[in-house]
Coordinates of C-alpha atoms in Angstrom, one line a residue:
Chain D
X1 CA -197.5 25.7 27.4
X2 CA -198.8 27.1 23.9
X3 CA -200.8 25.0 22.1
X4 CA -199.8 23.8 18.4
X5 CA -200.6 26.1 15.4
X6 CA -200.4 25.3 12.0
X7 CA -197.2 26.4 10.5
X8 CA -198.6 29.4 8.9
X9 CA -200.4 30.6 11.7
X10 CA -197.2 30.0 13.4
X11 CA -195.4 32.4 11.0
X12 CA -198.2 34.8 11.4
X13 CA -197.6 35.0 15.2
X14 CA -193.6 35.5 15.1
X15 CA -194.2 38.2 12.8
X16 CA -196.8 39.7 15.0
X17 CA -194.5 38.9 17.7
X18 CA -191.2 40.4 16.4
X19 CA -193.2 43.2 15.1
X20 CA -192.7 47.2 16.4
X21 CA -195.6 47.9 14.2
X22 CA -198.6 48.4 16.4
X23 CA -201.5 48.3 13.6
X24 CA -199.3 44.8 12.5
X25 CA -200.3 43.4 16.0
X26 CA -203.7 45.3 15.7
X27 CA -204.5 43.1 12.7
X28 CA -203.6 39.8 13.8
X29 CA -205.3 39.9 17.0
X30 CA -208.4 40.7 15.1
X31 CA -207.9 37.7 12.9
X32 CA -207.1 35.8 15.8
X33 CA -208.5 37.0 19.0
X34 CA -208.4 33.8 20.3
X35 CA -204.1 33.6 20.4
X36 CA -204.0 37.4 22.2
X37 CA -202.5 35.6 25.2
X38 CA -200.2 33.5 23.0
X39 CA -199.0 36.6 21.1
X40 CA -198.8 38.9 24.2
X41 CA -196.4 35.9 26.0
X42 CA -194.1 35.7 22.8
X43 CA -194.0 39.9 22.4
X44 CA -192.4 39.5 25.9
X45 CA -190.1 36.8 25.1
X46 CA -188.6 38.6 22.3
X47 CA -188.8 41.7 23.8
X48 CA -186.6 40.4 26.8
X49 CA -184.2 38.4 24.4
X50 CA -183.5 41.5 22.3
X51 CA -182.6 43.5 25.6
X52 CA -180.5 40.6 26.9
X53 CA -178.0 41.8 24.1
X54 CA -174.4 40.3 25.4
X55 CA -172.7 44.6 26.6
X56 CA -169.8 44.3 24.4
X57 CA -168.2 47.6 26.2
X58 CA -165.0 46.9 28.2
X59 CA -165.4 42.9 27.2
X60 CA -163.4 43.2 24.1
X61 CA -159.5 44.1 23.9
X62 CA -159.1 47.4 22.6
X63 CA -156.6 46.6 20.0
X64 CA -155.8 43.7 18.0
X65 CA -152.4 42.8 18.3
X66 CA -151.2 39.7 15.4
X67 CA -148.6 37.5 16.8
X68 CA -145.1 38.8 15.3
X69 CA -145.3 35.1 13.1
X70 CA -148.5 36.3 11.8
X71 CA -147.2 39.5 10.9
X72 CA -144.1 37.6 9.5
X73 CA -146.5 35.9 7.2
X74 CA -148.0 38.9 6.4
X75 CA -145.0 40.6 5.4
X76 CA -143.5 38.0 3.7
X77 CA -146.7 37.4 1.4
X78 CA -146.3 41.1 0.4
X79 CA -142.7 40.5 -1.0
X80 CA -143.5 36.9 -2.1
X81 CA -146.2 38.3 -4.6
X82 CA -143.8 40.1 -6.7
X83 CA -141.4 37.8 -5.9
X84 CA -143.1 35.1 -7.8
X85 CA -144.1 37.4 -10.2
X86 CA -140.4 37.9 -11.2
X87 CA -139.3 34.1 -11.0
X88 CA -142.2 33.6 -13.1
X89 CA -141.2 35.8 -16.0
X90 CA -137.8 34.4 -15.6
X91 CA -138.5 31.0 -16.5
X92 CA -140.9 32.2 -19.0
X93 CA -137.9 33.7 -20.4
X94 CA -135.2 31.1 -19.8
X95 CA -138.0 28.5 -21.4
X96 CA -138.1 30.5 -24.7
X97 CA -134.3 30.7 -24.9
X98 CA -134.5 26.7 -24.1
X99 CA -136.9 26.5 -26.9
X100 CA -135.0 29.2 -29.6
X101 CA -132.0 27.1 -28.9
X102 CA -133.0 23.4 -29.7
X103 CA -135.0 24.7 -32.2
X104 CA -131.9 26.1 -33.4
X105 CA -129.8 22.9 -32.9
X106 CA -132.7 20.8 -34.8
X107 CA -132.7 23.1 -38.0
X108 CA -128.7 22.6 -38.1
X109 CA -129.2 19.2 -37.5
X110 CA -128.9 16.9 -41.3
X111 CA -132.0 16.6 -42.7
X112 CA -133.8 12.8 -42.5
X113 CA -135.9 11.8 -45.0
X114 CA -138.8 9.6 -45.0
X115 CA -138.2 5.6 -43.2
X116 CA -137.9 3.2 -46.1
X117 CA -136.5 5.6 -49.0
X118 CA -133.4 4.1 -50.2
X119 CA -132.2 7.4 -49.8
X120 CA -132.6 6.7 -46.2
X121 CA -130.4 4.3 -44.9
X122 CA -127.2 6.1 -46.8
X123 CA -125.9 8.3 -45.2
X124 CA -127.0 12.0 -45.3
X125 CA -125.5 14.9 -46.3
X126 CA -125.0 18.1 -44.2
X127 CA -125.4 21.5 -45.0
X128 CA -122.2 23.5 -45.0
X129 CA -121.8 26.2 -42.6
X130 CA -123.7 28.7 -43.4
X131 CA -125.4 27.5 -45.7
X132 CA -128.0 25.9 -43.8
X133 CA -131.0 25.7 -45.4
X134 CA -134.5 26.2 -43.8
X135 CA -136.2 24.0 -46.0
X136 CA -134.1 20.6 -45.1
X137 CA -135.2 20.2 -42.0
X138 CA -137.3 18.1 -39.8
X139 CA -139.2 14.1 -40.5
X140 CA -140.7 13.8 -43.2
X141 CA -142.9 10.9 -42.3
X142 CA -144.0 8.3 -45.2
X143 CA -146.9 8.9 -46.7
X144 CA -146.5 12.2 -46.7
X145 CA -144.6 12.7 -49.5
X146 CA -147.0 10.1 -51.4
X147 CA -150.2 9.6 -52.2
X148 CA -151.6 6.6 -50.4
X149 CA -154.3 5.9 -52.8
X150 CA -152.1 6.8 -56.2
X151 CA -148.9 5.9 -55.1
X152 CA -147.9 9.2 -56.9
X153 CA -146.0 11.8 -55.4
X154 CA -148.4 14.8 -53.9
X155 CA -148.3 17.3 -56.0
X156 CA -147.9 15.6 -59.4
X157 CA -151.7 16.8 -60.9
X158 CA -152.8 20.0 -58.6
X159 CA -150.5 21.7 -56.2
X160 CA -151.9 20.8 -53.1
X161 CA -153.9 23.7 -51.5
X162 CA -151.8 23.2 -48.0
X163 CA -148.8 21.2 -48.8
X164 CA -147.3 19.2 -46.0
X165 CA -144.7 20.5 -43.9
X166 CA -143.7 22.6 -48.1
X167 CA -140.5 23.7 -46.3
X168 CA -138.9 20.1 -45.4
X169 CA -139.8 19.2 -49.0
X170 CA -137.9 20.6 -52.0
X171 CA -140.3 22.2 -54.7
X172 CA -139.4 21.3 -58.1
X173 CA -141.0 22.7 -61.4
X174 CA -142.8 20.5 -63.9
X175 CA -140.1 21.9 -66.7
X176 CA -136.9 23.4 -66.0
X177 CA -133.2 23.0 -67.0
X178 CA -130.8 20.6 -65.2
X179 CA -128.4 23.2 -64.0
X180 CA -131.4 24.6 -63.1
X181 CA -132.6 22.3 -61.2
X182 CA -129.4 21.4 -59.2
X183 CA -129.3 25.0 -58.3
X184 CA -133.0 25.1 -56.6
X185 CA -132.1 21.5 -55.2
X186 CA -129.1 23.4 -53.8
X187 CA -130.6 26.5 -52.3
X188 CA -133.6 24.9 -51.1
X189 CA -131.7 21.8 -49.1
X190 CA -128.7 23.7 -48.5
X191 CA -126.5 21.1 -49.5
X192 CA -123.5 21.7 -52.2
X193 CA -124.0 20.3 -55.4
X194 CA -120.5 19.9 -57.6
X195 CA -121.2 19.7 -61.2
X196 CA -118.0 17.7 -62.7
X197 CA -116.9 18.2 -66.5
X198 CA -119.0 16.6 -69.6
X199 CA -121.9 17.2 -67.8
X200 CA -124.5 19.6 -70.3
X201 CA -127.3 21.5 -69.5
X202 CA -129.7 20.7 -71.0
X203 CA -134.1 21.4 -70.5
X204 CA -135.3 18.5 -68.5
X205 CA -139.0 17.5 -67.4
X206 CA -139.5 16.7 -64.0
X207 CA -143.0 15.9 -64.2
X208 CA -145.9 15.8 -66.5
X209 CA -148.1 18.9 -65.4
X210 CA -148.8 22.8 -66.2
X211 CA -146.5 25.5 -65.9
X212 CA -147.1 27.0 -62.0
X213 CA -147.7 23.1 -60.5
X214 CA -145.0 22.1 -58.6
X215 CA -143.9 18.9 -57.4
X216 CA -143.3 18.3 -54.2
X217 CA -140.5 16.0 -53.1
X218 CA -138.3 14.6 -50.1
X219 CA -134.6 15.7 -50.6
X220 CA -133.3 12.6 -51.6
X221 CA -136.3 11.6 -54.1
X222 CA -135.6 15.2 -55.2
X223 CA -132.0 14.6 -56.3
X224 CA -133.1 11.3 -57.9
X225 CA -135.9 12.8 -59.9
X226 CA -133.6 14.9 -60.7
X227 CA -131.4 12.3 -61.7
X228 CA -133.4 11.0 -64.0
X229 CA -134.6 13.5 -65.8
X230 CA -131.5 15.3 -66.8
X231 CA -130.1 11.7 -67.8
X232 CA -127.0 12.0 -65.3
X233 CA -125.6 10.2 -62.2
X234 CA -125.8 12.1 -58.7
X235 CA -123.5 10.6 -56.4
X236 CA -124.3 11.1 -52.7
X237 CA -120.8 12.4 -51.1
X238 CA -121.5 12.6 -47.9
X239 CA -120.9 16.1 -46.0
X240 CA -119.7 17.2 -49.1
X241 CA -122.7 16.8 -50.6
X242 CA -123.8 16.0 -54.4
X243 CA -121.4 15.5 -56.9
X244 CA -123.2 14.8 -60.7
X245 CA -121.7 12.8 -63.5
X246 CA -122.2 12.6 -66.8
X247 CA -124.1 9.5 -67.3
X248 CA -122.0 7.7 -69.5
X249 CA -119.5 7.9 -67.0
X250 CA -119.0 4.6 -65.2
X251 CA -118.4 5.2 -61.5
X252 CA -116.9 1.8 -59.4
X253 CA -117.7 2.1 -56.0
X254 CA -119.7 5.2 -56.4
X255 CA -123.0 3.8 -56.1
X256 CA -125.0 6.4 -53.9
X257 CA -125.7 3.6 -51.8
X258 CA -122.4 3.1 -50.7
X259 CA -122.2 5.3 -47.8
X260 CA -120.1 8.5 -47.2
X261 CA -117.0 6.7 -46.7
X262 CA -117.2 5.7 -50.5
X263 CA -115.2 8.2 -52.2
X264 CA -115.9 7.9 -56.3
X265 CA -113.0 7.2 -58.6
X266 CA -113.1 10.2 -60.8
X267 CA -112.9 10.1 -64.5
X268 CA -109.1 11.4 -65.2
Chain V
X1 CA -160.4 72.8 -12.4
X2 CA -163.7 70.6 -12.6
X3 CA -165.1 69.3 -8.9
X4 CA -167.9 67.1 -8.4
X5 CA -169.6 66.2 -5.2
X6 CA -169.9 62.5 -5.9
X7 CA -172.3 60.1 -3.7
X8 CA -169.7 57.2 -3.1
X9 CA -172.6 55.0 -2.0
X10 CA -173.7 55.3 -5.5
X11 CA -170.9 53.7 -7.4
X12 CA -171.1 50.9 -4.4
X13 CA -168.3 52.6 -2.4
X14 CA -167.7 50.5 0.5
X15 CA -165.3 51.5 3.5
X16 CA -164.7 48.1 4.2
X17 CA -163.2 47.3 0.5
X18 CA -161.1 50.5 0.8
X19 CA -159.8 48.7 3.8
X20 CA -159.1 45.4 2.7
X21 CA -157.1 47.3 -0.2
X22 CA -155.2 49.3 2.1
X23 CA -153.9 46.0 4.3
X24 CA -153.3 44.3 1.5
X25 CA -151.5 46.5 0.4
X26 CA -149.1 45.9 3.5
X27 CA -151.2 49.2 5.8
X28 CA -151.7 47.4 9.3
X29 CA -153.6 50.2 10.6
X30 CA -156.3 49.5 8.5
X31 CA -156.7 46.3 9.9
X32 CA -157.0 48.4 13.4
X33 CA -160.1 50.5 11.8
X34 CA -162.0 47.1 10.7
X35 CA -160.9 45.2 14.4
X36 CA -162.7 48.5 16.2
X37 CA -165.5 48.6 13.2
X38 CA -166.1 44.9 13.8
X39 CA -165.1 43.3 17.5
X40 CA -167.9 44.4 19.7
X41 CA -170.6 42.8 17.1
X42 CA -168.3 40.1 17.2
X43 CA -167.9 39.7 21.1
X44 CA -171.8 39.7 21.0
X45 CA -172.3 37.2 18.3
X46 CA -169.7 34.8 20.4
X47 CA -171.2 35.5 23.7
X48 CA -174.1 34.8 22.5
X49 CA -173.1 31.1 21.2
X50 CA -170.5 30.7 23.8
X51 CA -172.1 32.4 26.5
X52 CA -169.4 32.8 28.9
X53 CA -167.4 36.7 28.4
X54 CA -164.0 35.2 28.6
X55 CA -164.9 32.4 25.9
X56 CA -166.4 34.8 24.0
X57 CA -163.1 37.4 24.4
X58 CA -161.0 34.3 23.1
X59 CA -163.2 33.6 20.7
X60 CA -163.1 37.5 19.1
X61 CA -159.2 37.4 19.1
X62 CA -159.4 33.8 17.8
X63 CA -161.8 35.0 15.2
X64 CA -159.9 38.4 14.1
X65 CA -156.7 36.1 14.0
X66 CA -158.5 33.6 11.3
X67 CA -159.6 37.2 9.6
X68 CA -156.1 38.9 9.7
X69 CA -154.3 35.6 8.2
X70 CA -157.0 35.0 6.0
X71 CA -158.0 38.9 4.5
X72 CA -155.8 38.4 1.2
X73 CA -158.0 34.9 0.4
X74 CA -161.0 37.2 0.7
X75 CA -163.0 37.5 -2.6
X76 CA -165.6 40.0 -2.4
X77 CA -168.7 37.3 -2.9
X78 CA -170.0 38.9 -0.1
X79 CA -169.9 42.0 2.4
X80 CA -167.3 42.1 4.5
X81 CA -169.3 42.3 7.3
X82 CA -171.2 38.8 6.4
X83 CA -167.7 36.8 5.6
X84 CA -166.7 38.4 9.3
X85 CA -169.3 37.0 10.8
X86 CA -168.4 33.5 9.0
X87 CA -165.5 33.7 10.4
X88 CA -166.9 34.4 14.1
X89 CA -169.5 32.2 14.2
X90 CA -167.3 29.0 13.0
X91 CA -165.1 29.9 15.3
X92 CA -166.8 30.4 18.6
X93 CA -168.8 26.6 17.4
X94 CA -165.7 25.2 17.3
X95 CA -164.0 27.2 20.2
X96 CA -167.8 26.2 22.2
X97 CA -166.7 22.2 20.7
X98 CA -163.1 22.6 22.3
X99 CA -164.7 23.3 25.6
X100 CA -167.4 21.6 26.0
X101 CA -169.2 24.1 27.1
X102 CA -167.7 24.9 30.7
X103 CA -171.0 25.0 33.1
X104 CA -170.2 28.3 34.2
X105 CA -172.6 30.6 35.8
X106 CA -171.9 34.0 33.5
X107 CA -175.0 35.7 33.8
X108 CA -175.6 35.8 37.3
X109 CA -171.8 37.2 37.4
X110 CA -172.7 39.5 34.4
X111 CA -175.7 40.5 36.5
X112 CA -174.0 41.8 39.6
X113 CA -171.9 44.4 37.1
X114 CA -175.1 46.1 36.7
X115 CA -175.9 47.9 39.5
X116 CA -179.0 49.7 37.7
X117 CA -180.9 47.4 36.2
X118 CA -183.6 46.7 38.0
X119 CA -184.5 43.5 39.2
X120 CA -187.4 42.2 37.1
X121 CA -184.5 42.6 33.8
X122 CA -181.9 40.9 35.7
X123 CA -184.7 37.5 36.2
X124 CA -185.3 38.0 32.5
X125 CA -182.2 38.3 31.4
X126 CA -181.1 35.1 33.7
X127 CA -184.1 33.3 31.9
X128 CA -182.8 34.1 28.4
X129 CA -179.5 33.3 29.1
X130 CA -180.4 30.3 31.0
X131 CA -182.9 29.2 27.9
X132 CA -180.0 29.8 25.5
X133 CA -177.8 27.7 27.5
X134 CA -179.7 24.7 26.7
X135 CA -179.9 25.5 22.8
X136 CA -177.3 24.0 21.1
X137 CA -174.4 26.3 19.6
X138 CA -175.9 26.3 16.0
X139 CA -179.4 27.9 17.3
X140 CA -177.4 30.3 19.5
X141 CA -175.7 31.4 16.4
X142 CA -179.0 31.7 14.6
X143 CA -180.8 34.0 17.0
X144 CA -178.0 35.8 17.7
X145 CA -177.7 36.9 14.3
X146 CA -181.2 37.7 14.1
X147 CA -182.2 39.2 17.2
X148 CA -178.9 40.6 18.4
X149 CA -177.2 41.8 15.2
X150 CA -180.7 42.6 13.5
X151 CA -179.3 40.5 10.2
X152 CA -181.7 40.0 7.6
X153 CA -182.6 36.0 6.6
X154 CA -180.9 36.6 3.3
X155 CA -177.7 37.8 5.4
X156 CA -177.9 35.5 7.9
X157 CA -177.7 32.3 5.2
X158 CA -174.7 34.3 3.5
X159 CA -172.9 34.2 6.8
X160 CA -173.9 30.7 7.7
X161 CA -173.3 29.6 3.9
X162 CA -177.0 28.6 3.2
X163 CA -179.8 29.0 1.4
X164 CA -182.4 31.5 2.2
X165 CA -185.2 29.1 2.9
X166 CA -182.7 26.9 4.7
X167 CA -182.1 29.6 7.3
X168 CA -185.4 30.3 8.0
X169 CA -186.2 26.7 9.3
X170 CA -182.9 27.0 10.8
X171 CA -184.3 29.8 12.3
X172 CA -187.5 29.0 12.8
X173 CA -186.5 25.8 14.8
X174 CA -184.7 27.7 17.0
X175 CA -186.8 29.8 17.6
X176 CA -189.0 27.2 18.5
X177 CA -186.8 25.3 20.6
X178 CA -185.8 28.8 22.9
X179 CA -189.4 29.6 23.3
X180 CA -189.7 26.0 24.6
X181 CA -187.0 26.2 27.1
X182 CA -188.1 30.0 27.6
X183 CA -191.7 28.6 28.9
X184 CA -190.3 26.0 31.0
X185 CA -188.0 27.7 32.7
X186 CA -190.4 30.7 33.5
X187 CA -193.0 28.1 34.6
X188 CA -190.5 27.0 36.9
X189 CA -189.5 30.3 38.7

């Protein structure tokens, strides 16, 4: 039995051992004449071991031969790649229609403005066909359409630099003209606007600001603003949308408030 | 017309990746060239932890099975060479596990299909093989790697997913433990 050497004499040895370089063995049985036998002993050992290499020839079938399942699998992997490949691009495809066609639905859909505008819980009015209006669309969610610390409407002051959701809001100049006005409310919302006899255009001012500023507003806050300023009543009809009053005229039953199914009693 | 003579080996041209591509690619006889490139370093590398030639046999078509159903998952972290030898050496562990190690007496069969060896190499090579037999599978591997298919340390802990310095005390321990049975067993004869 060998005796036991220190783990780096150790590596010494096995390198001398599993060495074919005669000067490597040279050297380390000069440094260590002492472990000649030791090194002669494990030169044999490996020597033998390496020569005991298992004879492969004849051992080993000559072909490989995968089960027909395996092959199956093989096979079907090749036509499963493009396979998937092509289901995938399908429902890519199916999911964009999906999405082009409730967007679709939700931009014909009647515009809803913001939860506790009085404007709100009448009913609203829908675009016409083919008329719809890009700009009507969507929730305006309160708050947006008003500053939280002013309680003014964003944008009376300095157009905002990125205005909230700008095309579900109707953009109204600080100084117009009524007819004006009812015409941008019109193309911008999409809903029809009837302007009944005695009513006179006239210059209105929306808002105090600077020519260019802009004031931001909710359909329904539009048409009120609107209201106000050209001194007129804006009665909501329904699908038919806006009909506008003189405001002398007095209206019973035609309080916007009412609901579509009010129908106004018309001045004769 | 321009020509070039270009030194594949160069641009890291490897056979073995042209191969893969071509049986991917759905080409089974490529899969033929890597099973004769390949099965008789395998055979040795499970004889050697299995010991007995039939085992071993099992274990190379066992082994080029797991390689055939598994060439697509192959990602080119390594040689092919180093993943195939992965493959064989889990394999004939767990192919040795299955067994239990049959107590067979290979060598001494292996021994009498060489006529001209003489008789001082069939004792030795009985001794080895009787010294291996009483190594557990996991050394077997080891030295087989390293003594049989001459891998490098670096290689050797690619194929047996380790670190360099773990595989040589892997090594080194075995090593250790075969010259031990080695000794006894030649103090015995």
């Amino acid at each position: 039995m060998s005796r036991k050497l220190d783990p780096e004499t150790e590596d010494l040895l096995w390198a001398a051992a599993e060495s074919d370089d005669p000067a490597v063995v040279e050297e380390f049985e000069r440094r260590f004449p002492d472990l000649r036998p030791e090194l002669a002993t494990r030169r044999v050992m490996v020597d033998v071991l390496r020569k005991s290499r298992p004879d492969a020839r004849g051992s080993v079938r000559a072909n490989f031969e995968p089960s027909p399942k395996q092959k199956e699998v093989l096979g079907k992997r090749v036509v499963l790649i493009p396979a998937m490949a092509a289901l995938l691009g399908v429902l890519a495809f199916g999911a964009y229609q999906a999405t082009l066609y409730f967007t679709r639905g939700k931009e014909e859909s009647p515009p809803i403005t913001s939860v506790g505008d009085p404007q709100a819980s009448g009913p609203q009015p829908t675009a016409p066909s083919g008329e719809t209006g890009d700009t009507a669309t969507g929730v305006i969610p309160d708050g947006m359409a008003r500053d939280p610390e002013t309680g003014r409407p964003y944008g009376v002051g300095e157009r905002p630099p990125n205005p909230p959701q700008p095309e579900k809001l109707v953009e109204l100049p600080p100084e117009t003209t009524l007819f004006a006005a009812l015409d941008q409310f019109s193309q911008q919302t999409g809903f029809s606007v009837q302007v009944l006899p005695g009513v006179v255009d006239a210059p209105i001012r929306l808002f105090d600001g600077q020519p260019g500023q802009a004031l931001y507003l909710p359909p329904g806050e539009a048409i009120r603003a609107i209201e106000r300023a050209g001194n007129v009543r804006i009665l909501d009809n329904g699908p038919e949308g806006y009909l506008v009053f003189p405001a002398g005229d007095s209206q019973p039953g035609s309080d916007p408030l009412g609901g579509p199914g009010m129908q106004p009693q018309l001045p004769d | 017309m321009m020509s070039a003579v270009i030194d594949m080996g160069a641009f890291g041209f490897d056979e073995d990746s042209v191969l893969v591509e071509r049986f991917l690619a759905g080409d089974h006889s490529a899969f033929d060239v890597l099973y004769e490139r390949y099965r008789e370093k395998v055979y040795v590398l499970a004889k050697g932890i299995l010991l007995d030639p039939d085992d071993a046999a099992d274990a190379v078509q066992e082994a080029f099975t797991l390689i055939f159903r598994n060439l697509p998952r192959f990602h080119r972290r390594s040689k092919l060479s180093t993943w195939i030898f992965r493959i064989a050496v889990n394999a004939s562990i767990q192919r040795g596990r299955r067994l239990k190690h049959r107590a067979r007496q290979a060598p001494l069969e292996e021994a009498a299909d060489r006529p001209y060896e003489s008789e001082q190499n069939l004792a030795d090579t009985d001794l080895i093989a009787k010294a291996m037999s009483r190594l557990r599978p996991e050394d077997r591997a080891i030295l087989s790697l390293f003594y049989w298919e001459d891998m490098t340390l670096n290689e050797i802990a690619e194929t047996l997913d380790c670190g360099a310095n773990a595989a040589k005390t892997r090594l080194y321990r075995a090593r250790e433990r075969f010259r031990e049975q080695y000794e006894r067993l030649g103090g015995e004869r």
